[in-house]
Amino acid sequence: MKTNDEVFDVFPDLGSMAAAAARRFLQLSLEAVSRRGVFTVALSGGSTPAALYSLLAADPHLRLAIPWSKIHFFFGDERHVPPAGAESNFRLANEALFQHLPGETLNVHRIHGELAEAGGAAVAYEAEMREFFAAHHAVEEGFPRFDLIFLGMGADGHTASLFPDSEGLHETGRWVVANWVAKLKSDRVTLTFPVLNNAAEVILLVAGEEKAPVIARLVNHPEREPRFPVQWVAPRNGVKRWLLDRAAAPCFPPAA
Ligand code: 6PG
């Protein structure tokens, strides 16, 4: 289902949604590598993407077909914790994906959540991104152009670590910021909306019934004045693709 510039695909369950995301990842990686010799992707955190990450490493066809050494993995956000911390988004991707690719050359640019100050981690990550994207001539309108950014959505409509009522929502110049999340009483490090909205494709992986009220609101009552941070994801020259499981999107008609 396509409305405006957004594409919504609904799947019976998390597994079929992850399989669709993996197929799209493969397709975009092959296209980018054949065009420019490199594929840039930002991974999302939380729990939903674990099924996708595990599949990318476990499926024999994907394992062989994905051009691993030509991919540069970044992160859309990170918690202010060490890389082995239970809350770490890097740990999630490392344990579900990277550790299962021992023979592959991997290019992983993680956010250093272990640094004492989240602000320092944001500054360091932005510097690393600026060096990489400039060297690969992938800076457009002053921001990096990712080939693909995976995002999730919280039950409050947040995405990456851009939470309702948080300062980071309003950042228009920086690529990466530290963002204090009052309700979690913790700092996060996150890409900003100008970066998310400069991507060639954004895939939102959303599963679970707790997300259904926001999805229904987004689809049935799109607000003129966006109410949820995830509505501010609007690639200026790219695709916004929602991959949802049925539990998160009971409001959608059954697939044709
Ligand atoms: C994070 C994520 C965050 C996540 C949503 C959904 O660091 O937590 O980047 O934006 O995608 O909170 O999380 P679940 O997949 O666990 O529902």
CSV table of C-alpha atoms and ligand atoms in Angstrom, one decimal:
chain,number,residue,atom,x,y,z
A,1,MET,CA,0.0,0.0,0.0
A,2,LYS,CA,1.4,3.4,-1.0
A,3,THR,CA,0.1,6.7,0.3
A,4,ASN,CA,1.9,9.9,-0.6
A,5,ASP,CA,5.6,9.1,-0.6
A,6,GLU,CA,5.4,6.3,2.0
A,7,VAL,CA,5.2,2.6,1.3
A,8,PHE,CA,3.5,0.3,3.8
A,9,ASP,CA,4.0,-3.5,3.7
A,10,VAL,CA,2.3,-5.7,6.3
A,11,PHE,CA,3.4,-9.2,7.0
A,12,PRO,CA,1.8,-12.0,8.9
A,13,ASP,CA,4.5,-12.1,11.6
A,14,LEU,CA,8.0,-10.9,12.6
A,15,GLY,CA,9.7,-13.7,10.7
A,16,SER,CA,8.2,-12.9,7.4
A,17,MET,CA,8.8,-9.2,8.0
A,18,ALA,CA,12.5,-9.8,8.7
A,19,ALA,CA,12.7,-11.9,5.6
A,20,ALA,CA,11.4,-9.1,3.5
A,21,ALA,CA,13.8,-6.6,5.1
A,22,ALA,CA,16.7,-9.0,4.4
A,23,ARG,CA,15.7,-9.3,0.7
A,24,ARG,CA,15.6,-5.5,0.5
A,25,PHE,CA,18.9,-5.2,2.2
A,26,LEU,CA,20.5,-7.6,-0.3
A,27,GLN,CA,18.9,-5.8,-3.3
A,28,LEU,CA,20.0,-2.3,-2.1
A,29,SER,CA,23.5,-3.5,-1.2
A,30,LEU,CA,24.1,-5.1,-4.6
A,31,GLU,CA,22.8,-2.0,-6.4
A,32,ALA,CA,24.9,0.4,-4.4
A,33,VAL,CA,28.1,-1.7,-4.7
A,34,SER,CA,27.6,-2.1,-8.5
A,35,ARG,CA,27.1,1.6,-8.8
A,36,ARG,CA,29.6,3.1,-6.4
A,37,GLY,CA,31.6,0.2,-5.0
A,38,VAL,CA,30.3,0.7,-1.4
A,39,PHE,CA,27.0,0.4,0.5
A,40,THR,CA,26.3,2.5,3.5
A,41,VAL,CA,23.7,1.4,6.1
A,42,ALA,CA,22.7,2.6,9.5
A,43,LEU,CA,21.4,-0.2,11.8
A,44,SER,CA,18.6,0.4,14.3
A,45,GLY,CA,18.5,-0.8,17.9
A,46,GLY,CA,15.9,-2.1,20.3
A,47,SER,CA,14.7,-5.7,19.9
A,48,THR,CA,12.8,-5.8,16.7
A,49,PRO,CA,15.8,-5.9,14.3
A,50,ALA,CA,17.4,-8.9,16.0
A,51,ALA,CA,15.4,-11.3,13.7
A,52,LEU,CA,16.7,-9.5,10.7
A,53,TYR,CA,20.3,-9.4,11.8
A,54,SER,CA,20.2,-13.1,12.7
A,55,LEU,CA,18.7,-14.0,9.3
A,56,LEU,CA,21.4,-12.0,7.4
A,57,ALA,CA,24.1,-14.2,8.9
A,58,ALA,CA,22.2,-17.5,9.1
A,59,ASP,CA,20.5,-17.7,5.7
A,60,PRO,CA,23.1,-19.5,3.4
A,61,HIS,CA,21.9,-17.7,0.2
A,62,LEU,CA,22.1,-14.3,1.9
A,63,ARG,CA,25.4,-15.1,3.5
A,64,LEU,CA,26.9,-15.9,0.1
A,65,ALA,CA,25.2,-13.1,-1.9
A,66,ILE,CA,25.7,-10.1,0.4
A,67,PRO,CA,28.9,-8.1,-0.5
A,68,TRP,CA,30.1,-7.9,3.1
A,69,SER,CA,33.5,-6.3,2.6
A,70,LYS,CA,31.9,-3.5,0.6
A,71,ILE,CA,29.4,-2.6,3.3
A,72,HIS,CA,30.0,0.1,5.9
A,73,PHE,CA,27.8,-0.4,8.9
A,74,PHE,CA,26.9,2.6,11.0
A,75,PHE,CA,24.3,2.9,13.8
A,76,GLY,CA,21.3,5.2,14.0
A,77,ASP,CA,21.6,5.6,17.7
A,78,GLU,CA,23.3,4.1,20.8
A,79,ARG,CA,22.7,4.1,24.5
A,80,HIS,CA,25.3,5.7,26.8
A,81,VAL,CA,26.7,2.3,27.8
A,82,PRO,CA,29.8,0.2,26.9
A,83,PRO,CA,29.7,-2.0,23.8
A,84,ALA,CA,29.2,-5.2,25.8
A,85,GLY,CA,26.4,-3.7,27.9
A,86,ALA,CA,23.0,-5.4,27.9
A,87,GLU,CA,21.5,-2.2,26.6
A,88,SER,CA,24.0,-1.6,23.8
A,89,ASN,CA,22.7,-1.5,20.2
A,90,PHE,CA,26.1,-2.5,19.0
A,91,ARG,CA,26.0,-5.6,21.3
A,92,LEU,CA,22.7,-6.6,19.7
A,93,ALA,CA,24.1,-6.3,16.1
A,94,ASN,CA,27.4,-7.9,17.2
A,95,GLU,CA,25.9,-10.9,18.8
A,96,ALA,CA,23.1,-11.4,16.2
A,97,LEU,CA,25.2,-10.6,13.1
A,98,PHE,CA,28.8,-9.6,13.1
A,99,GLN,CA,30.1,-12.5,15.4
A,100,HIS,CA,28.6,-15.0,12.9
A,101,LEU,CA,30.7,-13.7,10.0
A,102,PRO,CA,34.2,-14.8,11.1
A,103,GLY,CA,35.6,-15.1,7.6
A,104,GLU,CA,34.3,-11.8,6.4
A,105,THR,CA,36.0,-8.4,6.3
A,106,LEU,CA,33.6,-6.1,8.2
A,107,ASN,CA,33.6,-2.3,8.3
A,108,VAL,CA,31.7,-1.4,11.5
A,109,HIS,CA,31.6,2.2,12.7
A,110,ARG,CA,30.1,2.0,16.2
A,111,ILE,CA,29.1,4.8,18.4
A,112,HIS,CA,31.4,4.8,21.5
A,113,GLY,CA,28.8,4.7,24.2
A,114,GLU,CA,31.4,3.9,26.7
A,115,LEU,CA,32.9,7.5,26.7
A,116,ALA,CA,32.3,9.4,29.9
A,117,GLU,CA,30.3,12.1,28.2
A,118,ALA,CA,27.5,11.3,25.6
A,119,GLY,CA,28.3,14.7,24.0
A,120,GLY,CA,31.9,13.5,23.4
A,121,ALA,CA,30.7,10.3,21.8
A,122,ALA,CA,28.4,12.3,19.5
A,123,VAL,CA,31.2,14.7,18.5
A,124,ALA,CA,33.6,11.7,17.8
A,125,TYR,CA,31.0,9.9,15.8
A,126,GLU,CA,30.1,12.9,13.7
A,127,ALA,CA,33.9,13.4,13.0
A,128,GLU,CA,34.2,9.8,11.9
A,129,MET,CA,31.1,10.1,9.7
A,130,ARG,CA,32.3,13.4,8.2
A,131,GLU,CA,35.7,11.8,7.2
A,132,PHE,CA,34.1,8.7,5.7
A,133,PHE,CA,31.2,10.3,3.8
A,134,ALA,CA,33.5,13.1,2.4
A,135,ALA,CA,36.0,10.5,1.3
A,136,HIS,CA,33.2,8.6,-0.5
A,137,HIS,CA,31.7,11.8,-2.0
A,138,ALA,CA,28.4,11.0,-0.3
A,139,VAL,CA,27.7,14.4,1.3
A,140,GLU,CA,24.6,16.1,-0.2
A,141,GLU,CA,23.1,19.4,1.0
A,142,GLY,CA,25.6,19.4,3.8
A,143,PHE,CA,24.5,16.0,5.2
A,144,PRO,CA,25.6,12.3,4.6
A,145,ARG,CA,23.5,10.4,2.1
A,146,PHE,CA,23.1,6.9,3.4
A,147,ASP,CA,22.0,4.2,1.0
A,148,LEU,CA,19.8,2.7,3.7
A,149,ILE,CA,18.8,3.6,7.2
A,150,PHE,CA,16.9,1.1,9.4
A,151,LEU,CA,14.7,2.6,12.0
A,152,GLY,CA,12.4,1.3,14.7
A,153,MET,CA,9.5,3.0,16.4
A,154,GLY,CA,8.6,3.0,20.1
A,155,ALA,CA,5.1,2.9,21.4
A,156,ASP,CA,5.4,6.6,22.0
A,157,GLY,CA,6.2,7.2,18.4
A,158,HIS,CA,9.9,7.9,18.9
A,159,THR,CA,12.5,6.7,16.4
A,160,ALA,CA,16.2,6.3,16.7
A,161,SER,CA,16.8,8.2,20.0
A,162,LEU,CA,14.6,11.1,19.0
A,163,PHE,CA,12.0,11.0,21.7
A,164,PRO,CA,8.9,13.2,22.1
A,165,ASP,CA,9.7,16.5,23.9
A,166,SER,CA,13.5,15.9,23.6
A,167,GLU,CA,16.0,18.6,22.5
A,168,GLY,CA,17.3,16.4,19.7
A,169,LEU,CA,14.1,16.7,17.7
A,170,HIS,CA,15.0,20.2,16.8
A,171,GLU,CA,18.6,19.8,15.7
A,172,THR,CA,19.1,21.2,12.2
A,173,GLY,CA,22.8,21.5,11.8
A,174,ARG,CA,24.6,18.6,13.6
A,175,TRP,CA,24.7,15.1,12.1
A,176,VAL,CA,24.9,13.4,15.6
A,177,VAL,CA,23.8,14.7,19.0
A,178,ALA,CA,23.7,13.5,22.5
A,179,ASN,CA,20.0,13.6,23.6
A,180,TRP,CA,18.8,13.5,27.2
A,181,VAL,CA,15.7,11.3,27.5
A,182,ALA,CA,13.9,12.5,30.6
A,183,LYS,CA,11.5,9.6,30.9
A,184,LEU,CA,14.4,7.1,30.7
A,185,LYS,CA,16.6,9.4,32.9
A,186,SER,CA,19.4,8.7,30.5
A,187,ASP,CA,21.5,10.1,27.7
A,188,ARG,CA,21.4,8.7,24.2
A,189,VAL,CA,23.5,9.4,21.1
A,190,THR,CA,21.5,9.7,17.9
A,191,LEU,CA,21.6,10.7,14.2
A,192,THR,CA,19.5,13.8,13.6
A,193,PHE,CA,16.5,14.3,11.3
A,194,PRO,CA,18.5,16.1,8.6
A,195,VAL,CA,20.6,12.9,8.3
A,196,LEU,CA,17.6,10.5,8.4
A,197,ASN,CA,15.9,12.6,5.8
A,198,ASN,CA,18.9,12.7,3.5
A,199,ALA,CA,18.9,8.9,3.0
A,200,ALA,CA,18.1,7.2,-0.3
A,201,GLU,CA,15.8,4.8,1.6
A,202,VAL,CA,14.6,4.5,5.2
A,203,ILE,CA,13.1,1.2,6.3
A,204,LEU,CA,11.0,1.3,9.5
A,205,LEU,CA,10.8,-2.1,11.1
A,206,VAL,CA,7.7,-2.1,13.4
A,207,ALA,CA,6.3,-5.2,15.1
A,208,GLY,CA,4.0,-5.9,18.1
A,209,GLU,CA,0.5,-4.9,19.2
A,210,GLU,CA,1.9,-2.1,21.5
A,211,LYS,CA,2.8,-0.2,18.3
A,212,ALA,CA,-0.7,-0.5,16.8
A,213,PRO,CA,-2.3,2.6,18.3
A,214,VAL,CA,0.4,4.9,16.8
A,215,ILE,CA,0.4,3.1,13.5
A,216,ALA,CA,-3.4,3.5,13.3
A,217,ARG,CA,-3.1,7.2,14.1
A,218,LEU,CA,-0.5,7.7,11.5
A,219,VAL,CA,-2.5,6.0,8.8
A,220,ASN,CA,-6.1,6.9,9.6
A,221,HIS,CA,-5.5,10.5,11.0
A,222,PRO,CA,-2.3,11.9,9.5
A,223,GLU,CA,-1.9,15.1,11.3
A,224,ARG,CA,-1.2,18.3,9.5
A,225,GLU,CA,1.2,19.1,12.4
A,226,PRO,CA,3.1,15.9,12.9
A,227,ARG,CA,2.4,14.6,16.4
A,228,PHE,CA,4.9,11.8,16.7
A,229,PRO,CA,8.7,12.0,16.0
A,230,VAL,CA,8.5,9.2,13.5
A,231,GLN,CA,6.3,11.4,11.4
A,232,TRP,CA,9.2,13.8,11.0
A,233,VAL,CA,11.0,11.1,9.0
A,234,ALA,CA,10.4,12.3,5.5
A,235,PRO,CA,13.3,11.6,3.1
A,236,ARG,CA,13.5,14.7,0.9
A,237,ASN,CA,14.8,12.6,-2.0
A,238,GLY,CA,14.3,9.0,-1.0
A,239,VAL,CA,11.8,6.2,0.0
A,240,LYS,CA,10.2,5.9,3.4
A,241,ARG,CA,9.3,2.2,3.6
A,242,TRP,CA,7.3,0.7,6.6
A,243,LEU,CA,7.7,-3.1,7.1
A,244,LEU,CA,5.1,-4.0,9.7
A,245,ASP,CA,3.8,-7.2,11.2
A,246,ARG,CA,0.1,-7.8,11.4
A,247,ALA,CA,0.0,-7.2,15.2
A,248,ALA,CA,1.3,-3.7,14.7
A,249,ALA,CA,-1.0,-3.0,11.8
A,250,PRO,CA,-4.4,-4.6,12.3
A,251,CYS,CA,-5.9,-1.5,10.8
A,252,PHE,CA,-4.5,-2.4,7.3
A,253,PRO,CA,-6.6,-4.4,4.9
A,254,PRO,CA,-5.5,-8.0,4.5
A,255,ALA,CA,-2.8,-8.4,1.8
A,256,ALA,CA,-4.3,-8.9,-1.7
B,1,6PG,C1,16.8,2.1,20.5
B,1,6PG,C2,16.2,2.2,19.2
B,1,6PG,C3,14.8,2.6,19.2
B,1,6PG,C4,13.9,1.4,18.9
B,1,6PG,C5,12.5,1.6,19.3
B,1,6PG,C6,11.8,0.3,19.1
B,1,6PG,O1,17.9,2.4,20.7
B,1,6PG,O2,16.0,1.7,21.4
B,1,6PG,O3,16.9,2.8,18.2
B,1,6PG,O4,14.4,3.7,18.4
B,1,6PG,O5,14.0,1.2,17.5
B,1,6PG,O6,12.5,1.9,20.7
B,1,6PG,O7,12.3,-0.7,20.0
B,1,6PG,P1,11.8,-2.2,20.0
B,1,6PG,O8,12.3,-2.8,18.7
B,1,6PG,O9,12.5,-2.9,21.1
B,1,6PG,O10,10.3,-2.2,20.1
